[in-house]
Amino acid sequence: MKLCVMPGDGIGKEVIPAAVQVLQAVLPELETVMADAGWETFEQTGNSVPAETLQTIRDCGAGLFGAVQSPLYKVDGYRSAILTMRQELGLYANIRPVQSIAGVTPSSEKQIDMIVVRENSEGLYIGRETVDPSGETATAERVITRAASRRIAEQTVALAQAQSRRKITIVHKANVLPLTDGLFRDSVRDVIAESGLEIEVDELLIDVAALKMVGEPERFDIAVTTNLFGDILSDAAAHWGGGLGLAPSLNLGDGVAVAEPVHGSAPDIAGQGVANPIAAMLSGAMLARYVWHRPYQADKIEQAAAAVMQAGLPATGITAFVTDAMLGRLAR
Ligand code: IPM
Ligand code: MN
């Protein structure tokens, strides 16, 4: 069992080492290999994810990435580290679970336990943008293929089966995009039907899904959707799990996966020891659950994280406090 550890930029350098300590507390046999990725790496090497890093992730079969600081303007030759990893490693599924924690998360009288399954390889993220010579019209291509839609549906079915889920909601915009989103919707429906899985299946247009995510989050169990819709819907969903600061994610491919806290590099608070490492730890737990097939260890981390959050955080020294509290609980 091997892990490629990539702290990346900003608070990634604080939360990722903390998450590795927690992983090793429940999986003592875990070996780690450090690798570079991110904006700083780009500035030093001209590449946000050097070829050696990609190879190390492939060799390990698993990576844990912190965060990347991204410029909002176009920098020649730069592509976001996480986007590069998704593309180069074929990480076609993005699994984003959201769980409420009693007494901690918003409206926590509501029991929320959902997963947003985001198609991670195509849609508007293929990066084909052009601007015409006049500079007056810019165009982005959005590609949906049957193959990628079926592949994400197969992951969704496998997940639903493994976790005895009750419902799959297909989220799309086929009323306006009948060819692309129609293909996505039909492909997902086909795969679910062919699988023989007995589960409730419904569908929502993305705008209605967004409204329901705000007003009726408990109606969701598994939501499966295209890349950009999944990007947006999973951030909205994360609100019910305590916000982006607590949200984990797993980018999954065939034989390789990269876990990543959804939060960014937070340059404003970097280096102060105040970043909460829980999202990074929960991302590590996702590796334990989905990649190393150690659900018991994943449950332990998740339960400890909920208990630590319920006990409350200090005003300063949060990274060290949470790490110690987690290690203390896991040692019991
Ligand atoms: C995410 C992030 C990324 C995305 C950015 C950093 C490129 O928002 O992982 O959700 O848009 O996919
Ligand atoms: Mn996002």
Coordinates of C-alpha atoms and ligand atoms in Angstrom, one line a residue:
M1 CA 0.0 0.0 0.0
K2 CA 1.7 3.2 -1.3
L3 CA 0.7 6.8 -1.4
C4 CA 2.2 9.6 -3.4
V5 CA 2.0 12.7 -1.2
M6 CA 1.7 16.1 -2.9
P7 CA 1.2 19.0 -0.5
G8 CA 1.0 21.6 -3.3
D9 CA 0.7 25.3 -2.5
G10 CA -0.4 27.3 0.5
I11 CA -2.2 25.5 3.3
G12 CA -1.7 22.2 1.4
K13 CA 1.7 22.2 3.0
E14 CA 0.1 22.2 6.4
V15 CA -3.0 20.0 6.0
I16 CA -1.5 17.2 3.9
P17 CA 1.3 16.2 6.4
A18 CA -1.4 16.2 9.1
A19 CA -3.6 13.9 7.0
V20 CA -0.8 11.5 6.3
Q21 CA -0.1 11.2 10.0
V22 CA -3.8 10.3 10.5
L23 CA -3.7 7.8 7.7
Q24 CA -0.6 6.1 9.1
A25 CA -2.2 5.9 12.5
V26 CA -4.9 3.6 11.1
L27 CA -2.8 2.0 8.3
P28 CA 0.7 1.6 9.8
E29 CA 1.8 -0.4 6.7
L30 CA 1.2 2.6 4.4
E31 CA 4.4 3.7 2.6
T32 CA 4.6 7.3 1.4
V33 CA 6.6 9.0 -1.4
M34 CA 6.7 12.8 -1.7
A35 CA 6.2 14.5 -5.0
D36 CA 5.9 18.1 -6.3
A37 CA 2.9 19.7 -7.9
G38 CA 1.2 23.1 -8.0
W39 CA 1.9 26.7 -8.9
E40 CA 5.3 26.9 -7.1
T41 CA 6.3 23.8 -9.0
F42 CA 5.2 25.5 -12.2
E43 CA 7.3 28.5 -11.4
Q44 CA 10.3 26.4 -10.7
T45 CA 10.0 23.8 -13.5
G46 CA 7.6 25.2 -16.1
N47 CA 5.2 22.4 -15.3
S48 CA 2.5 22.2 -12.7
V49 CA 2.7 18.4 -12.6
P50 CA 6.1 17.2 -13.7
A51 CA 6.3 13.8 -15.5
E52 CA 8.1 12.3 -12.5
T53 CA 5.2 13.2 -10.3
L54 CA 2.7 11.6 -12.7
Q55 CA 4.8 8.5 -12.8
T56 CA 5.0 8.3 -9.0
I57 CA 1.2 8.6 -8.7
R58 CA 0.8 5.8 -11.3
D59 CA 3.4 3.6 -9.5
C60 CA 1.7 4.1 -6.1
G61 CA -1.8 3.8 -7.5
A62 CA -2.9 6.5 -5.1
G63 CA -2.1 10.2 -4.5
L64 CA -3.1 12.8 -1.9
F65 CA -3.0 16.3 -3.2
G66 CA -3.3 19.5 -1.1
A67 CA -4.2 22.5 -3.1
V68 CA -3.0 24.6 -5.9
Q69 CA -2.9 28.4 -6.2
S70 CA -4.2 29.3 -9.6
P71 CA -3.9 32.6 -11.4
L72 CA -7.2 34.0 -12.6
Y73 CA -5.6 35.4 -15.8
K74 CA -4.1 33.3 -18.6
V75 CA -0.4 32.3 -18.0
D76 CA 1.2 30.8 -21.0
G77 CA 1.9 27.1 -20.6
Y78 CA 0.2 26.9 -17.3
R79 CA -2.6 24.4 -16.6
S80 CA -4.0 23.8 -13.2
A81 CA -2.3 20.9 -11.5
I82 CA -5.5 19.1 -10.6
L83 CA -6.8 19.4 -14.1
T84 CA -3.6 18.0 -15.4
M85 CA -3.7 15.0 -13.1
R86 CA -7.3 14.3 -14.0
Q87 CA -6.5 14.4 -17.7
E88 CA -3.1 12.7 -17.7
L89 CA -4.1 9.9 -15.3
G90 CA -7.6 9.3 -16.7
L91 CA -9.3 10.2 -13.4
Y92 CA -12.8 10.1 -14.9
A93 CA -14.9 10.0 -11.8
N94 CA -15.1 12.6 -9.1
I95 CA -16.7 11.3 -5.9
R96 CA -17.9 14.0 -3.5
P97 CA -19.6 12.8 -0.4
V98 CA -21.5 15.1 1.9
Q99 CA -22.4 14.2 5.4
S100 CA -24.0 16.3 8.1
I101 CA -22.5 16.3 11.6
A102 CA -25.0 16.6 14.4
G103 CA -24.6 20.0 16.2
V104 CA -21.9 21.2 13.8
T105 CA -23.2 21.5 10.2
P106 CA -26.0 23.9 9.1
S107 CA -29.5 22.7 10.0
S108 CA -28.0 19.6 11.4
E109 CA -31.3 18.4 12.6
K110 CA -31.5 17.3 9.0
Q111 CA -29.6 14.0 8.5
I112 CA -27.8 14.5 5.2
D113 CA -25.8 11.7 3.6
M114 CA -25.3 12.1 -0.1
I115 CA -22.7 11.7 -2.8
V116 CA -22.3 13.9 -5.9
V117 CA -20.8 11.8 -8.6
R118 CA -19.2 14.2 -11.1
E119 CA -18.1 13.2 -14.6
N120 CA -14.5 14.4 -14.5
S121 CA -13.1 14.0 -18.0
E122 CA -15.1 15.9 -20.5
G123 CA -18.0 18.4 -20.8
L124 CA -16.8 22.0 -20.7
Y125 CA -13.5 20.9 -19.1
I126 CA -11.9 19.7 -22.3
G127 CA -10.4 23.1 -22.4
R128 CA -11.2 23.8 -26.1
E129 CA -11.7 27.6 -26.0
T130 CA -11.2 29.8 -29.0
V131 CA -11.6 33.5 -29.8
D132 CA -12.2 34.7 -33.3
P133 CA -9.8 37.2 -34.9
S134 CA -12.0 40.2 -34.1
G135 CA -11.8 39.4 -30.5
E136 CA -15.6 39.9 -30.2
T137 CA -16.6 36.2 -30.0
A138 CA -15.2 33.5 -27.8
T139 CA -16.4 30.0 -27.9
A140 CA -16.0 27.0 -25.6
E141 CA -16.8 23.4 -26.8
R142 CA -18.7 21.1 -24.5
V143 CA -18.2 17.4 -25.4
I144 CA -20.4 14.6 -24.1
T145 CA -19.6 11.0 -25.2
R146 CA -21.6 7.9 -24.7
A147 CA -18.4 6.1 -23.5
A148 CA -17.6 8.6 -20.7
S149 CA -21.3 8.8 -19.7
R150 CA -21.6 5.1 -19.5
R151 CA -18.3 4.9 -17.5
I152 CA -19.5 7.4 -14.9
A153 CA -22.8 5.6 -14.7
E154 CA -21.0 2.3 -14.1
Q155 CA -19.1 3.9 -11.2
T156 CA -22.4 5.3 -9.9
V157 CA -24.0 1.9 -10.0
A158 CA -21.1 0.2 -8.3
L159 CA -21.1 2.8 -5.5
A160 CA -24.9 2.5 -5.1
Q161 CA -24.5 -1.3 -4.8
A162 CA -21.6 -1.2 -2.4
Q163 CA -23.2 1.2 -0.1
S164 CA -26.8 0.0 -0.4
R165 CA -28.0 3.4 -1.6
R166 CA -31.7 4.1 -2.1
K167 CA -31.8 6.5 -5.1
I168 CA -29.9 7.8 -8.0
T169 CA -30.8 11.3 -9.3
I170 CA -29.5 12.1 -12.8
V171 CA -28.9 15.9 -13.1
H172 CA -28.7 17.5 -16.6
K173 CA -30.1 20.2 -18.8
A174 CA -31.6 18.2 -21.6
N175 CA -34.4 20.6 -22.2
V176 CA -31.9 23.1 -23.6
L177 CA -29.2 20.7 -24.7
P178 CA -31.1 17.7 -25.9
L179 CA -28.2 16.2 -27.9
T180 CA -25.4 16.4 -25.4
D181 CA -27.3 16.2 -22.1
G182 CA -29.9 13.8 -23.7
L183 CA -27.0 11.5 -24.6
F184 CA -25.7 11.8 -21.0
R185 CA -29.1 11.1 -19.5
D186 CA -30.0 8.2 -21.8
S187 CA -26.5 6.6 -21.3
V188 CA -26.8 6.7 -17.5
R189 CA -30.4 5.3 -17.6
D190 CA -29.2 2.5 -20.0
V191 CA -26.4 1.5 -17.7
I192 CA -28.6 1.5 -14.6
A193 CA -31.2 -0.6 -16.4
E194 CA -28.7 -3.1 -17.8
S195 CA -27.1 -3.5 -14.3
G196 CA -30.3 -4.9 -12.9
L197 CA -29.8 -2.8 -9.8
E198 CA -33.1 -2.3 -8.0
I199 CA -33.0 1.3 -7.0
E200 CA -35.2 4.4 -7.4
V201 CA -34.0 6.5 -10.3
D202 CA -35.2 10.1 -11.0
E203 CA -33.8 13.1 -12.9
L204 CA -33.7 16.8 -12.3
L205 CA -32.7 19.7 -14.5
I206 CA -29.6 21.4 -13.0
D207 CA -31.4 24.6 -12.1
V208 CA -34.2 22.7 -10.2
A209 CA -31.5 20.5 -8.6
A210 CA -29.7 23.6 -7.4
L211 CA -33.0 24.9 -5.8
K212 CA -33.6 21.5 -4.2
M213 CA -30.1 21.3 -3.0
V214 CA -30.8 24.5 -1.0
G215 CA -34.3 23.8 0.2
E216 CA -34.5 20.0 0.4
P217 CA -31.0 18.5 0.5
E218 CA -32.3 15.4 2.2
R219 CA -34.0 14.3 -1.0
F220 CA -30.6 13.6 -2.5
D221 CA -28.8 10.2 -2.1
I222 CA -26.6 9.9 -5.1
A223 CA -26.6 12.6 -7.7
V224 CA -24.8 11.9 -11.0
T225 CA -24.0 14.7 -13.4
T226 CA -21.7 16.2 -16.0
N227 CA -18.5 17.9 -15.3
L228 CA -19.3 21.6 -14.8
F229 CA -22.8 20.9 -13.3
G230 CA -21.1 18.6 -10.8
D231 CA -18.5 21.2 -10.0
I232 CA -21.2 23.7 -9.1
L233 CA -23.7 21.3 -7.5
S234 CA -21.1 19.7 -5.3
D235 CA -20.0 23.1 -3.9
A236 CA -23.7 23.8 -3.0
A237 CA -24.0 20.3 -1.5
A238 CA -20.8 20.9 0.6
H239 CA -22.7 23.6 2.5
W240 CA -24.6 20.9 4.3
G241 CA -21.4 19.1 5.3
G242 CA -20.0 22.2 6.9
G243 CA -18.8 24.1 3.9
L244 CA -15.8 23.7 1.5
G245 CA -13.4 23.7 4.5
L246 CA -14.6 20.2 5.5
A247 CA -15.3 18.7 2.0
P248 CA -13.3 15.8 0.7
S249 CA -13.1 14.5 -2.8
L250 CA -11.7 11.6 -4.7
N251 CA -10.7 11.7 -8.4
L252 CA -10.9 8.1 -9.5
G253 CA -9.6 6.3 -12.6
D254 CA -8.8 2.7 -13.5
G255 CA -6.1 1.5 -11.1
V256 CA -5.2 5.0 -10.0
A257 CA -6.8 7.7 -7.9
V258 CA -6.0 11.1 -6.4
A259 CA -7.8 12.4 -3.3
E260 CA -8.0 16.1 -2.7
P261 CA -9.7 18.4 -0.2
V262 CA -12.1 20.6 -2.2
H263 CA -10.8 23.8 -0.5
G264 CA -8.1 25.9 -2.2
S265 CA -4.7 26.9 -1.1
A266 CA -6.0 29.8 1.1
P267 CA -2.9 32.0 0.7
D268 CA -4.4 34.5 3.2
I269 CA -4.1 32.1 6.1
A270 CA -1.2 29.9 4.8
G271 CA 1.7 29.3 7.2
Q272 CA -0.2 30.3 10.3
G273 CA -1.1 26.9 11.6
V274 CA -4.8 27.8 11.5
A275 CA -6.0 25.7 8.5
N276 CA -8.4 22.9 9.5
P277 CA -6.9 19.6 8.2
I278 CA -10.3 17.7 8.5
A279 CA -11.1 17.9 4.7
A280 CA -7.6 16.5 3.9
M281 CA -8.0 13.8 6.5
L282 CA -11.5 12.9 5.1
S283 CA -9.9 12.8 1.6
G284 CA -7.4 10.3 3.0
A285 CA -10.3 8.3 4.4
M286 CA -11.7 8.1 0.9
L287 CA -8.5 6.5 -0.3
A288 CA -8.9 4.0 2.5
R289 CA -12.5 3.3 1.5
Y290 CA -12.4 3.3 -2.3
V291 CA -8.8 2.5 -3.3
W292 CA -7.4 0.3 -0.5
H293 CA -10.8 -1.3 0.4
R294 CA -10.4 -0.6 4.1
P295 CA -13.8 0.6 5.1
Y296 CA -13.3 -0.1 8.8
Q297 CA -10.3 2.3 8.8
A298 CA -12.2 4.9 6.7
D299 CA -15.1 4.7 9.2
K300 CA -12.7 5.2 12.1
I301 CA -11.3 8.4 10.5
E302 CA -14.7 9.7 9.7
Q303 CA -16.1 9.1 13.2
A304 CA -13.1 10.6 14.8
A305 CA -13.4 13.7 12.6
A306 CA -17.1 14.1 13.5
A307 CA -16.2 13.8 17.2
V308 CA -13.4 16.3 17.0
M309 CA -15.6 18.8 15.2
Q310 CA -18.4 18.3 17.7
A311 CA -15.9 19.0 20.6
G312 CA -15.1 22.4 19.0
L313 CA -12.0 24.1 17.7
P314 CA -9.7 26.6 19.4
A315 CA -9.2 30.1 17.9
T316 CA -5.5 29.5 17.0
G317 CA -3.3 26.5 16.4
I318 CA -6.1 24.7 14.7
T319 CA -4.0 22.4 12.5
A320 CA -2.0 21.0 15.4
F321 CA -5.0 20.9 17.7
V322 CA -7.1 18.9 15.2
T323 CA -4.1 16.6 14.4
D324 CA -3.5 15.8 18.1
A325 CA -7.2 15.3 18.8
M326 CA -7.5 12.9 15.8
L327 CA -4.4 10.9 16.7
G328 CA -5.6 10.8 20.3
R329 CA -9.0 9.4 19.3
L330 CA -7.6 6.9 16.8
A331 CA -5.2 5.5 19.4
R332 CA -8.1 4.6 21.8
Ligands
IPM1 C1 -12.7 21.5 -8.0 C2 -12.1 22.8 -8.4 C3 -11.4 22.7 -9.8 C4 -12.5 22.4 -10.8 C5 -10.6 23.9 -10.2 C6 -9.5 24.2 -9.1 C7 -9.9 23.7 -11.5 O1 -13.0 23.9 -8.4 O2 -12.0 20.5 -7.9 O3 -13.9 21.5 -7.9 O4 -13.1 23.3 -11.3 O5 -12.7 21.2 -11.0
MN2 MN -15.0 23.2 -7.8

